[in-house]
Amino acid sequence: MSQVTPFTIDIEQSKLHRLHQKLDLTDFPPELDQAGSAYGAPLSDVTRLAKYWKHGFDWRTQEAKLNELPQFTTNITVDGFGELNIHFVHQRSHVANAIPLLFIHGWPGSFIEVTNLLPLLKGGQDEPAFHVVAPSLPNFGFSSRVSKKGFGISQYAEACNKLMLALGYDQYVVQGGDWGSIILRALGHYHSDHARALHTNMVLAGFPKPLNAPFRFIYSLARHALSGFLPTYTTSESESLARAIDWRFGSGRGYFAQMATKPQTIGYSLADSPVGLLAWIYEKLMGWTDDYPWSDDEILTWVSIYYFSTAGPSAASFIYFESEASNRDRDSTDKLQAYVDLPIGLAYFPKEIANMPRMWAEGLGKVIHVSESSKGGHFAALERPDVISDDLKTMFGKGGKAFGVVDGKSGY
């Protein structure tokens, strides 16, 4: 087994100096009159943040805060891709029988998303405790860059599973959103001996299939056919479907189309221009949250993790290409959204970019818990850690429908 090494973030001063030089040399594009955010990240917001990044933002202060998290690295071998150095946060509970929990982020998030969740999962007299592992996915944060083609969802799942095994967690449960919501599906399908239950805050599910679920197919088809005339969908379902359509096919599709087809091309801008990277990420931080009160320090910390990442600012884009590539048969949507015989928890938030109706989601697996919140967006662990932690405690605590799902780890 590879050695697990404590990790401290310590960005070289020369990289900070170079960042400031690049910020000084930025040429900002003009903007249409009264453009607002309809055309993308507003010029006034980006110029303000760029100025603060250069003259006010204290990376060393934020770095010290990040280093309060218990961070480590270890080498993980992924079949066909060799050895990768994986960075991760690992908060071990004082409770010996705590439940191992794998937390998986997506883009444009990182391991930082788990921060608000950690204090809520330590357990108590009447609450289950969790050992929490939150890796930087390969190509993200302070994990290695993948240099070979074809590193898709199955490989991300393999890396995460092998990390948990390396830490001594033969069985564990998984929580994730964004890419995490897709990677956990691969864990459920290909590593179900180890990944024993799944919880997601981005409910991606296909329309019920007539052969697999004839009743749900007929019912869902009737609802959908009549939705233009009758209120067959709830208000929240209608709004969620409209957002999902806009994200997949409308105004929200641009970033995905670019990174899923030509990640190298956008990579030049992301790697060379800190302001380009800032605008690329900032648009999503604002557009995908539910009036979350972002501070400038918080925004720039998120962006700086990408800017200073081990793999470089452009590397994270490649997950989009590899997940869409025609040769990724094991990662096909149909396969990953197929029924998996594991306990499933779903958390619905009103400003999530893509949530499918509950009836569709029933086909994902043994859905044992569903929560619906009146506030919250895409970055649920950041925005609503209370909801995510309550879901996990309800599912895996005493009386929960997934209590005892991890052998010998009741949480108490």
mmCIF file of C-alpha atoms in Angstrom:
data_model
loop_
_atom_site.group_PDB
_atom_site.id
_atom_site.type_symbol
_atom_site.label_atom_id
_atom_site.label_comp_id
_atom_site.label_asym_id
_atom_site.label_seq_id
_atom_site.Cartn_x
_atom_site.Cartn_y
_atom_site.Cartn_z
ATOM 1 C CA MET A 1 0.000 0.000 0.000
ATOM 2 C CA SER A 2 1.286 3.472 -0.867
ATOM 3 C CA GLN A 3 2.248 5.738 1.970
ATOM 4 C CA VAL A 4 -0.264 8.366 3.084
ATOM 5 C CA THR A 5 1.540 11.670 3.526
ATOM 6 C CA PRO A 6 0.259 14.797 5.322
ATOM 7 C CA PHE A 7 -0.161 17.679 2.880
ATOM 8 C CA THR A 8 0.152 21.415 3.349
ATOM 9 C CA ILE A 9 -0.729 23.908 0.634
ATOM 10 C CA ASP A 10 2.263 26.188 0.110
ATOM 11 C CA ILE A 11 2.187 28.016 -3.214
ATOM 12 C CA GLU A 12 5.569 29.326 -4.292
ATOM 13 C CA GLN A 13 5.947 33.080 -3.965
ATOM 14 C CA SER A 14 7.141 33.255 -7.556
ATOM 15 C CA LYS A 15 3.730 31.968 -8.710
ATOM 16 C CA LEU A 16 1.975 34.694 -6.751
ATOM 17 C CA HIS A 17 4.289 37.268 -8.287
ATOM 18 C CA ARG A 18 3.572 35.961 -11.779
ATOM 19 C CA LEU A 19 -0.175 36.055 -11.098
ATOM 20 C CA HIS A 20 0.080 39.731 -10.144
ATOM 21 C CA GLN A 21 2.089 40.459 -13.265
ATOM 22 C CA LYS A 22 -0.561 38.843 -15.437
ATOM 23 C CA LEU A 23 -3.337 40.728 -13.677
ATOM 24 C CA ASP A 24 -1.498 43.970 -14.384
ATOM 25 C CA LEU A 25 -1.362 43.167 -18.095
ATOM 26 C CA THR A 26 -5.034 42.242 -18.526
ATOM 27 C CA ASP A 27 -6.906 43.703 -21.495
ATOM 28 C CA PHE A 28 -10.601 43.748 -20.644
ATOM 29 C CA PRO A 29 -13.186 43.395 -23.437
ATOM 30 C CA PRO A 30 -15.824 46.083 -23.978
ATOM 31 C CA GLU A 31 -19.415 45.416 -22.988
ATOM 32 C CA LEU A 32 -22.779 46.302 -24.502
ATOM 33 C CA ASP A 33 -24.857 48.983 -22.810
ATOM 34 C CA GLN A 34 -27.051 47.587 -20.032
ATOM 35 C CA ALA A 35 -25.853 44.060 -20.800
ATOM 36 C CA GLY A 36 -26.306 42.740 -17.274
ATOM 37 C CA SER A 37 -25.490 39.035 -17.059
ATOM 38 C CA ALA A 38 -27.397 37.979 -20.189
ATOM 39 C CA TYR A 39 -24.205 37.923 -22.269
ATOM 40 C CA GLY A 40 -22.021 36.347 -19.601
ATOM 41 C CA ALA A 41 -20.007 37.536 -16.622
ATOM 42 C CA PRO A 42 -20.620 41.304 -16.211
ATOM 43 C CA LEU A 43 -17.617 43.509 -16.909
ATOM 44 C CA SER A 44 -18.071 45.532 -13.712
ATOM 45 C CA ASP A 45 -17.989 42.383 -11.571
ATOM 46 C CA VAL A 46 -14.937 40.909 -13.277
ATOM 47 C CA THR A 47 -12.944 44.167 -13.191
ATOM 48 C CA ARG A 48 -13.769 44.628 -9.500
ATOM 49 C CA LEU A 49 -12.675 41.097 -8.659
ATOM 50 C CA ALA A 50 -9.529 41.328 -10.785
ATOM 51 C CA LYS A 51 -8.541 44.545 -9.055
ATOM 52 C CA TYR A 52 -9.130 43.013 -5.646
ATOM 53 C CA TRP A 53 -7.231 39.851 -6.643
ATOM 54 C CA LYS A 54 -4.211 42.047 -7.373
ATOM 55 C CA HIS A 55 -4.423 44.664 -4.649
ATOM 56 C CA GLY A 56 -6.495 43.312 -1.750
ATOM 57 C CA PHE A 57 -6.894 39.553 -1.783
ATOM 58 C CA ASP A 58 -4.511 37.828 0.626
ATOM 59 C CA TRP A 59 -3.845 34.333 -0.665
ATOM 60 C CA ARG A 60 -1.648 33.492 2.311
ATOM 61 C CA THR A 61 -4.558 34.122 4.687
ATOM 62 C CA GLN A 62 -6.857 31.901 2.642
ATOM 63 C CA GLU A 63 -4.115 29.307 2.276
ATOM 64 C CA ALA A 64 -3.774 29.164 6.063
ATOM 65 C CA LYS A 65 -7.533 28.636 6.408
ATOM 66 C CA LEU A 66 -7.440 25.819 3.867
ATOM 67 C CA ASN A 67 -4.551 24.249 5.753
ATOM 68 C CA GLU A 68 -6.783 23.934 8.810
ATOM 69 C CA LEU A 69 -8.412 21.086 6.920
ATOM 70 C CA PRO A 70 -6.757 17.681 7.520
ATOM 71 C CA GLN A 71 -5.138 17.090 4.115
ATOM 72 C CA PHE A 72 -3.077 14.225 2.767
ATOM 73 C CA THR A 73 -1.783 12.697 -0.450
ATOM 74 C CA THR A 74 -1.171 9.136 -1.554
ATOM 75 C CA ASN A 75 -0.355 7.356 -4.806
ATOM 76 C CA ILE A 76 -3.156 5.428 -6.501
ATOM 77 C CA THR A 77 -2.641 3.205 -9.545
ATOM 78 C CA VAL A 78 -5.441 3.403 -12.114
ATOM 79 C CA ASP A 79 -5.525 0.563 -14.632
ATOM 80 C CA GLY A 80 -3.981 1.682 -17.914
ATOM 81 C CA PHE A 81 -2.952 5.081 -16.557
ATOM 82 C CA GLY A 82 -0.252 4.291 -14.062
ATOM 83 C CA GLU A 83 0.266 5.933 -10.728
ATOM 84 C CA LEU A 84 -1.506 9.172 -9.797
ATOM 85 C CA ASN A 85 -0.835 11.250 -6.711
ATOM 86 C CA ILE A 86 -4.217 11.941 -5.101
ATOM 87 C CA HIS A 87 -4.813 14.816 -2.715
ATOM 88 C CA PHE A 88 -7.651 14.496 -0.221
ATOM 89 C CA VAL A 89 -9.221 15.850 2.932
ATOM 90 C CA HIS A 90 -9.662 13.152 5.571
ATOM 91 C CA GLN A 91 -11.575 13.942 8.743
ATOM 92 C CA ARG A 92 -11.598 10.912 10.993
ATOM 93 C CA SER A 93 -14.220 10.775 13.700
ATOM 94 C CA HIS A 94 -13.375 9.931 17.296
ATOM 95 C CA VAL A 95 -16.155 7.337 17.075
ATOM 96 C CA ALA A 96 -14.573 3.972 16.296
ATOM 97 C CA ASN A 97 -17.609 2.698 14.383
ATOM 98 C CA ALA A 98 -18.062 5.860 12.331
ATOM 99 C CA ILE A 99 -19.382 5.360 8.798
ATOM 100 C CA PRO A 100 -16.813 5.977 6.026
ATOM 101 C CA LEU A 101 -18.204 8.647 3.676
ATOM 102 C CA LEU A 102 -16.708 9.501 0.294
ATOM 103 C CA PHE A 103 -17.572 13.055 -0.793
ATOM 104 C CA ILE A 104 -17.087 13.761 -4.514
ATOM 105 C CA HIS A 105 -17.001 17.275 -5.969
ATOM 106 C CA GLY A 106 -17.404 18.443 -9.561
ATOM 107 C CA TRP A 107 -16.647 21.503 -11.690
ATOM 108 C CA PRO A 108 -16.120 24.347 -10.902
ATOM 109 C CA GLY A 109 -15.899 23.071 -7.366
ATOM 110 C CA SER A 110 -13.134 21.283 -5.508
ATOM 111 C CA PHE A 111 -12.383 19.680 -2.170
ATOM 112 C CA ILE A 112 -13.238 23.043 -0.581
ATOM 113 C CA GLU A 113 -16.943 22.248 -0.984
ATOM 114 C CA VAL A 114 -16.804 19.810 1.922
ATOM 115 C CA THR A 115 -15.672 22.475 4.412
ATOM 116 C CA ASN A 116 -19.096 23.484 5.755
ATOM 117 C CA LEU A 117 -20.196 19.862 5.972
ATOM 118 C CA LEU A 118 -17.313 18.564 8.092
ATOM 119 C CA PRO A 119 -18.364 19.933 11.497
ATOM 120 C CA LEU A 120 -21.872 18.548 11.046
ATOM 121 C CA LEU A 121 -20.758 14.934 10.532
ATOM 122 C CA LYS A 122 -18.657 14.357 13.648
ATOM 123 C CA GLY A 123 -21.550 12.648 15.384
ATOM 124 C CA GLY A 124 -23.033 12.926 18.831
ATOM 125 C CA GLN A 125 -24.899 10.931 21.417
ATOM 126 C CA ASP A 126 -27.964 10.490 19.204
ATOM 127 C CA GLU A 127 -26.417 11.091 15.772
ATOM 128 C CA PRO A 128 -24.282 8.851 13.582
ATOM 129 C CA ALA A 129 -20.669 9.839 13.023
ATOM 130 C CA PHE A 130 -18.793 9.724 9.739
ATOM 131 C CA HIS A 131 -15.180 9.427 8.655
ATOM 132 C CA VAL A 132 -15.185 11.879 5.743
ATOM 133 C CA VAL A 133 -12.891 11.577 2.725
ATOM 134 C CA ALA A 134 -13.049 14.363 0.123
ATOM 135 C CA PRO A 135 -10.509 13.888 -2.674
ATOM 136 C CA SER A 136 -9.371 16.324 -5.288
ATOM 137 C CA LEU A 137 -10.330 14.398 -8.394
ATOM 138 C CA PRO A 138 -7.450 13.709 -10.804
ATOM 139 C CA ASN A 139 -6.883 16.880 -12.897
ATOM 140 C CA PHE A 140 -8.426 18.988 -10.110
ATOM 141 C CA GLY A 141 -7.035 20.773 -7.080
ATOM 142 C CA PHE A 142 -3.786 19.319 -5.811
ATOM 143 C CA SER A 143 -4.076 15.883 -7.419
ATOM 144 C CA SER A 144 -2.029 14.763 -10.405
ATOM 145 C CA ARG A 145 -2.673 15.590 -14.022
ATOM 146 C CA VAL A 146 -3.663 12.708 -16.284
ATOM 147 C CA SER A 147 -1.458 12.727 -19.379
ATOM 148 C CA LYS A 148 -3.060 9.901 -21.383
ATOM 149 C CA LYS A 149 -6.280 9.963 -23.411
ATOM 150 C CA GLY A 150 -9.406 8.147 -22.313
ATOM 151 C CA PHE A 151 -9.590 8.887 -18.581
ATOM 152 C CA GLY A 152 -13.362 8.783 -18.195
ATOM 153 C CA ILE A 153 -15.976 8.378 -15.495
ATOM 154 C CA SER A 154 -15.045 4.741 -14.851
ATOM 155 C CA GLN A 155 -11.462 5.762 -14.163
ATOM 156 C CA TYR A 156 -12.507 8.539 -11.784
ATOM 157 C CA ALA A 157 -14.637 5.970 -9.956
ATOM 158 C CA GLU A 158 -11.757 3.500 -9.881
ATOM 159 C CA ALA A 159 -9.426 6.123 -8.410
ATOM 160 C CA CYS A 160 -11.959 7.057 -5.717
ATOM 161 C CA ASN A 161 -12.661 3.439 -4.816
ATOM 162 C CA LYS A 162 -8.981 2.565 -4.598
ATOM 163 C CA LEU A 163 -8.386 5.607 -2.413
ATOM 164 C CA MET A 164 -11.022 4.430 0.068
ATOM 165 C CA LEU A 165 -9.538 0.933 0.075
ATOM 166 C CA ALA A 166 -6.053 2.347 0.608
ATOM 167 C CA LEU A 167 -7.355 4.175 3.670
ATOM 168 C CA GLY A 168 -8.704 0.926 5.082
ATOM 169 C CA TYR A 169 -12.351 1.503 4.215
ATOM 170 C CA ASP A 170 -13.454 -1.719 2.544
ATOM 171 C CA GLN A 171 -17.059 -0.482 2.565
ATOM 172 C CA TYR A 172 -18.322 3.084 2.506
ATOM 173 C CA VAL A 173 -21.166 5.361 1.428
ATOM 174 C CA VAL A 174 -20.973 8.143 -1.160
ATOM 175 C CA GLN A 175 -22.298 11.684 -1.479
ATOM 176 C CA GLY A 176 -21.853 13.904 -4.524
ATOM 177 C CA GLY A 177 -23.170 16.575 -6.847
ATOM 178 C CA ASP A 178 -22.224 17.733 -10.344
ATOM 179 C CA TRP A 179 -19.620 15.248 -11.643
ATOM 180 C CA GLY A 180 -19.805 13.590 -8.243
ATOM 181 C CA SER A 181 -23.408 12.640 -8.963
ATOM 182 C CA ILE A 182 -22.234 10.794 -12.082
ATOM 183 C CA ILE A 183 -19.073 9.253 -10.628
ATOM 184 C CA LEU A 184 -21.056 7.824 -7.725
ATOM 185 C CA ARG A 185 -23.301 6.055 -10.244
ATOM 186 C CA ALA A 186 -20.209 4.354 -11.679
ATOM 187 C CA LEU A 187 -19.162 3.388 -8.164
ATOM 188 C CA GLY A 188 -22.577 1.853 -7.617
ATOM 189 C CA HIS A 189 -22.445 -0.134 -10.842
ATOM 190 C CA TYR A 190 -18.802 -1.229 -10.882
ATOM 191 C CA HIS A 191 -17.772 -1.225 -7.209
ATOM 192 C CA SER A 192 -20.957 -2.098 -5.325
ATOM 193 C CA ASP A 193 -19.136 -4.525 -3.020
ATOM 194 C CA HIS A 194 -17.483 -1.449 -1.551
ATOM 195 C CA ALA A 195 -19.789 1.513 -2.290
ATOM 196 C CA ARG A 196 -22.822 0.473 -0.276
ATOM 197 C CA ALA A 197 -25.184 3.447 -0.600
ATOM 198 C CA LEU A 198 -25.427 6.643 -2.662
ATOM 199 C CA HIS A 199 -26.746 10.134 -1.969
ATOM 200 C CA THR A 200 -26.857 12.910 -4.546
ATOM 201 C CA ASN A 201 -28.028 16.497 -4.753
ATOM 202 C CA MET A 202 -28.131 16.518 -8.573
ATOM 203 C CA VAL A 203 -30.829 14.102 -9.653
ATOM 204 C CA LEU A 204 -29.976 12.978 -13.173
ATOM 205 C CA ALA A 205 -32.313 10.270 -14.416
ATOM 206 C CA GLY A 206 -33.637 9.182 -17.776
ATOM 207 C CA PHE A 207 -37.266 8.915 -18.823
ATOM 208 C CA PRO A 208 -38.660 5.539 -17.666
ATOM 209 C CA LYS A 209 -38.212 2.764 -20.228
ATOM 210 C CA PRO A 210 -41.243 0.693 -21.296
ATOM 211 C CA LEU A 211 -39.592 -2.712 -20.849
ATOM 212 C CA ASN A 212 -37.859 -1.964 -17.554
ATOM 213 C CA ALA A 213 -40.703 -0.134 -15.840
ATOM 214 C CA PRO A 214 -43.944 -0.287 -17.864
ATOM 215 C CA PHE A 215 -46.136 1.341 -15.207
ATOM 216 C CA ARG A 216 -43.764 4.221 -14.615
ATOM 217 C CA PHE A 217 -43.318 4.591 -18.372
ATOM 218 C CA ILE A 218 -47.057 4.827 -19.079
ATOM 219 C CA TYR A 219 -47.697 7.120 -16.125
ATOM 220 C CA SER A 220 -44.759 9.406 -16.968
ATOM 221 C CA LEU A 221 -45.680 9.459 -20.661
ATOM 222 C CA ALA A 222 -49.255 10.461 -19.858
ATOM 223 C CA ARG A 223 -48.089 13.195 -17.488
ATOM 224 C CA HIS A 224 -45.675 14.555 -20.048
ATOM 225 C CA ALA A 225 -48.179 14.414 -22.917
ATOM 226 C CA LEU A 226 -50.798 16.277 -20.910
ATOM 227 C CA SER A 227 -48.385 18.804 -19.367
ATOM 228 C CA GLY A 228 -49.081 21.312 -22.140
ATOM 229 C CA PHE A 229 -52.765 21.367 -21.212
ATOM 230 C CA LEU A 230 -53.002 20.347 -17.558
ATOM 231 C CA PRO A 231 -50.803 20.923 -14.485
ATOM 232 C CA THR A 232 -49.566 17.330 -14.442
ATOM 233 C CA TYR A 233 -46.165 18.382 -13.121
ATOM 234 C CA THR A 234 -45.783 20.184 -9.824
ATOM 235 C CA THR A 235 -44.510 23.750 -9.980
ATOM 236 C CA SER A 236 -41.070 22.670 -8.757
ATOM 237 C CA GLU A 237 -40.913 19.839 -11.308
ATOM 238 C CA SER A 238 -41.879 22.164 -14.162
ATOM 239 C CA GLU A 239 -39.279 24.728 -13.113
ATOM 240 C CA SER A 240 -36.612 22.036 -12.725
ATOM 241 C CA LEU A 241 -37.313 20.604 -16.156
ATOM 242 C CA ALA A 242 -37.186 24.081 -17.716
ATOM 243 C CA ARG A 243 -33.809 24.752 -16.082
ATOM 244 C CA ALA A 244 -32.495 21.367 -17.212
ATOM 245 C CA ILE A 245 -33.561 22.007 -20.813
ATOM 246 C CA ASP A 246 -31.918 25.431 -20.773
ATOM 247 C CA TRP A 247 -28.743 23.965 -19.256
ATOM 248 C CA ARG A 248 -28.573 21.106 -21.747
ATOM 249 C CA PHE A 249 -29.785 22.795 -24.922
ATOM 250 C CA GLY A 250 -30.147 26.532 -24.306
ATOM 251 C CA SER A 251 -28.254 29.436 -22.794
ATOM 252 C CA GLY A 252 -26.495 27.237 -20.245
ATOM 253 C CA ARG A 253 -24.945 24.892 -22.788
ATOM 254 C CA GLY A 254 -21.989 26.959 -23.985
ATOM 255 C CA TYR A 255 -19.381 26.009 -21.403
ATOM 256 C CA PHE A 256 -20.288 22.319 -21.670
ATOM 257 C CA ALA A 257 -20.175 22.291 -25.474
ATOM 258 C CA GLN A 258 -16.745 23.920 -25.522
ATOM 259 C CA MET A 259 -15.122 21.679 -22.929
ATOM 260 C CA ALA A 260 -16.810 18.529 -24.222
ATOM 261 C CA THR A 261 -15.571 19.066 -27.779
ATOM 262 C CA LYS A 262 -12.363 21.143 -27.735
ATOM 263 C CA PRO A 263 -10.982 21.350 -24.177
ATOM 264 C CA GLN A 264 -7.468 22.033 -25.425
ATOM 265 C CA THR A 265 -8.618 25.170 -27.242
ATOM 266 C CA ILE A 266 -10.286 26.785 -24.221
ATOM 267 C CA GLY A 267 -7.336 25.528 -22.183
ATOM 268 C CA TYR A 268 -4.980 28.124 -23.628
ATOM 269 C CA SER A 269 -7.143 30.926 -22.265
ATOM 270 C CA LEU A 270 -7.718 29.276 -18.898
ATOM 271 C CA ALA A 271 -4.020 28.541 -18.411
ATOM 272 C CA ASP A 272 -2.676 31.885 -19.619
ATOM 273 C CA SER A 273 -5.257 34.402 -18.411
ATOM 274 C CA PRO A 274 -6.187 34.507 -14.725
ATOM 275 C CA VAL A 275 -8.993 36.932 -15.564
ATOM 276 C CA GLY A 276 -10.264 34.575 -18.258
ATOM 277 C CA LEU A 277 -10.299 31.779 -15.661
ATOM 278 C CA LEU A 278 -12.012 34.078 -13.164
ATOM 279 C CA ALA A 279 -14.797 35.012 -15.577
ATOM 280 C CA TRP A 280 -15.249 31.392 -16.704
ATOM 281 C CA ILE A 281 -15.809 30.210 -13.124
ATOM 282 C CA TYR A 282 -17.469 33.310 -11.679
ATOM 283 C CA GLU A 283 -20.383 33.103 -14.113
ATOM 284 C CA LYS A 284 -21.251 29.645 -12.761
ATOM 285 C CA LEU A 285 -20.752 30.498 -9.108
ATOM 286 C CA MET A 286 -23.322 33.266 -9.468
ATOM 287 C CA GLY A 287 -25.703 31.583 -11.899
ATOM 288 C CA TRP A 288 -25.866 28.181 -10.229
ATOM 289 C CA THR A 289 -26.469 29.253 -6.620
ATOM 290 C CA ASP A 290 -29.641 30.410 -4.900
ATOM 291 C CA ASP A 291 -28.726 33.975 -3.869
ATOM 292 C CA TYR A 292 -25.761 32.632 -1.947
ATOM 293 C CA PRO A 293 -23.896 35.558 -0.312
ATOM 294 C CA TRP A 294 -20.523 35.063 -1.971
ATOM 295 C CA SER A 295 -17.745 37.217 -0.569
ATOM 296 C CA ASP A 296 -14.976 38.346 -2.898
ATOM 297 C CA ASP A 297 -12.492 36.408 -0.762
ATOM 298 C CA GLU A 298 -14.543 33.240 -1.155
ATOM 299 C CA ILE A 299 -14.869 33.613 -4.926
ATOM 300 C CA LEU A 300 -11.176 34.260 -5.386
ATOM 301 C CA THR A 301 -10.218 31.349 -3.158
ATOM 302 C CA TRP A 302 -12.291 29.002 -5.324
ATOM 303 C CA VAL A 303 -10.723 30.433 -8.477
ATOM 304 C CA SER A 304 -7.212 30.426 -7.015
ATOM 305 C CA ILE A 305 -7.445 26.700 -6.258
ATOM 306 C CA TYR A 306 -7.871 26.209 -10.005
ATOM 307 C CA TYR A 307 -5.182 28.733 -10.900
ATOM 308 C CA PHE A 308 -2.616 27.152 -8.567
ATOM 309 C CA SER A 309 -3.741 23.567 -9.130
ATOM 310 C CA THR A 310 -1.118 20.864 -9.562
ATOM 311 C CA ALA A 311 -2.458 19.884 -12.982
ATOM 312 C CA GLY A 312 -2.936 23.470 -14.153
ATOM 313 C CA PRO A 313 -6.103 25.532 -14.736
ATOM 314 C CA SER A 314 -7.015 23.820 -18.004
ATOM 315 C CA ALA A 315 -6.831 20.183 -16.888
ATOM 316 C CA ALA A 316 -10.258 19.978 -15.262
ATOM 317 C CA SER A 317 -11.957 20.640 -18.618
ATOM 318 C CA PHE A 318 -10.997 17.239 -19.986
ATOM 319 C CA ILE A 319 -13.540 15.325 -17.893
ATOM 320 C CA TYR A 320 -16.197 16.811 -20.166
ATOM 321 C CA PHE A 321 -14.554 15.524 -23.337
ATOM 322 C CA GLU A 322 -13.780 12.064 -21.991
ATOM 323 C CA SER A 323 -17.291 11.600 -20.586
ATOM 324 C CA GLU A 324 -18.772 12.422 -23.998
ATOM 325 C CA ALA A 325 -16.299 10.539 -26.185
ATOM 326 C CA SER A 326 -17.889 7.882 -28.376
ATOM 327 C CA ASN A 327 -15.574 5.137 -27.124
ATOM 328 C CA ARG A 328 -16.604 5.547 -23.491
ATOM 329 C CA ASP A 329 -19.105 2.671 -23.573
ATOM 330 C CA ARG A 330 -18.887 1.911 -19.851
ATOM 331 C CA ASP A 331 -19.660 5.550 -19.121
ATOM 332 C CA SER A 332 -22.747 5.816 -21.329
ATOM 333 C CA THR A 333 -25.717 7.642 -19.838
ATOM 334 C CA ASP A 334 -27.958 4.594 -20.240
ATOM 335 C CA LYS A 335 -25.533 2.403 -18.299
ATOM 336 C CA LEU A 336 -24.834 4.850 -15.502
ATOM 337 C CA GLN A 337 -28.505 5.751 -15.035
ATOM 338 C CA ALA A 338 -29.628 2.115 -15.050
ATOM 339 C CA TYR A 339 -31.041 0.630 -11.850
ATOM 340 C CA VAL A 340 -28.491 -0.249 -9.201
ATOM 341 C CA ASP A 341 -29.459 -2.435 -6.269
ATOM 342 C CA LEU A 342 -28.273 -0.046 -3.561
ATOM 343 C CA PRO A 343 -29.985 2.372 -1.153
ATOM 344 C CA ILE A 344 -30.357 5.775 -2.800
ATOM 345 C CA GLY A 345 -30.935 9.202 -1.261
ATOM 346 C CA LEU A 346 -32.017 12.235 -3.266
ATOM 347 C CA ALA A 347 -31.884 15.894 -2.259
ATOM 348 C CA TYR A 348 -33.856 18.339 -4.411
ATOM 349 C CA PHE A 349 -32.908 22.019 -4.401
ATOM 350 C CA PRO A 350 -34.888 24.680 -6.301
ATOM 351 C CA LYS A 351 -31.927 26.255 -8.133
ATOM 352 C CA GLU A 352 -30.112 23.071 -9.109
ATOM 353 C CA ILE A 353 -29.240 23.220 -12.810
ATOM 354 C CA ALA A 354 -30.717 19.802 -13.626
ATOM 355 C CA ASN A 355 -33.119 17.726 -11.539
ATOM 356 C CA MET A 356 -35.432 15.118 -12.985
ATOM 357 C CA PRO A 357 -38.893 14.284 -11.566
ATOM 358 C CA ARG A 358 -39.144 11.847 -8.687
ATOM 359 C CA MET A 359 -40.997 9.309 -10.851
ATOM 360 C CA TRP A 360 -38.055 9.202 -13.256
ATOM 361 C CA ALA A 361 -35.547 8.953 -10.399
ATOM 362 C CA GLU A 362 -37.241 5.838 -9.017
ATOM 363 C CA GLY A 363 -35.391 3.946 -11.733
ATOM 364 C CA LEU A 364 -31.980 4.807 -10.302
ATOM 365 C CA GLY A 365 -32.113 2.264 -7.490
ATOM 366 C CA LYS A 366 -33.750 1.593 -4.127
ATOM 367 C CA VAL A 367 -34.779 5.166 -3.353
ATOM 368 C CA ILE A 368 -35.154 5.199 0.419
ATOM 369 C CA HIS A 369 -34.959 8.910 1.185
ATOM 370 C CA VAL A 370 -35.988 12.094 -0.603
ATOM 371 C CA SER A 371 -35.754 15.654 0.696
ATOM 372 C CA GLU A 372 -37.110 18.766 -0.989
ATOM 373 C CA SER A 373 -35.800 22.143 0.108
ATOM 374 C CA SER A 374 -37.255 25.573 -0.507
ATOM 375 C CA LYS A 375 -33.821 27.151 -0.928
ATOM 376 C CA GLY A 376 -30.499 26.000 -2.331
ATOM 377 C CA GLY A 377 -28.639 25.542 -5.575
ATOM 378 C CA HIS A 378 -25.940 23.556 -7.314
ATOM 379 C CA PHE A 379 -23.283 23.642 -4.599
ATOM 380 C CA ALA A 380 -25.449 22.058 -1.933
ATOM 381 C CA ALA A 381 -22.728 21.158 0.566
ATOM 382 C CA LEU A 382 -21.653 24.814 0.525
ATOM 383 C CA GLU A 383 -25.104 26.416 0.450
ATOM 384 C CA ARG A 384 -27.140 23.947 2.519
ATOM 385 C CA PRO A 385 -24.807 21.731 4.534
ATOM 386 C CA ASP A 386 -27.625 21.400 7.064
ATOM 387 C CA VAL A 387 -29.812 19.615 4.524
ATOM 388 C CA ILE A 388 -27.069 17.302 3.253
ATOM 389 C CA SER A 389 -25.987 16.360 6.770
ATOM 390 C CA ASP A 390 -29.595 15.811 7.902
ATOM 391 C CA ASP A 391 -30.208 13.558 4.883
ATOM 392 C CA LEU A 392 -27.139 11.483 5.683
ATOM 393 C CA LYS A 393 -28.015 11.218 9.369
ATOM 394 C CA THR A 394 -31.586 10.210 8.522
ATOM 395 C CA MET A 395 -30.509 7.581 6.010
ATOM 396 C CA PHE A 396 -27.722 6.017 8.065
ATOM 397 C CA GLY A 397 -28.749 6.750 11.630
ATOM 398 C CA LYS A 398 -30.710 4.480 13.959
ATOM 399 C CA GLY A 399 -34.114 3.868 12.455
ATOM 400 C CA GLY A 400 -32.919 4.953 9.009
ATOM 401 C CA LYS A 401 -33.590 2.704 6.048
ATOM 402 C CA ALA A 402 -29.847 2.361 5.376
ATOM 403 C CA PHE A 403 -28.809 1.889 9.003
ATOM 404 C CA GLY A 404 -26.046 -0.701 9.210
ATOM 405 C CA VAL A 405 -25.452 -0.776 5.452
ATOM 406 C CA VAL A 406 -21.680 -0.702 6.059
ATOM 407 C CA ASP A 407 -20.650 -3.892 7.806
ATOM 408 C CA GLY A 408 -19.469 -3.244 11.345
ATOM 409 C CA LYS A 409 -19.776 0.540 11.000
ATOM 410 C CA SER A 410 -23.083 1.619 12.521
ATOM 411 C CA GLY A 411 -21.971 5.203 13.113
ATOM 412 C CA TYR A 412 -22.252 4.842 16.901
#
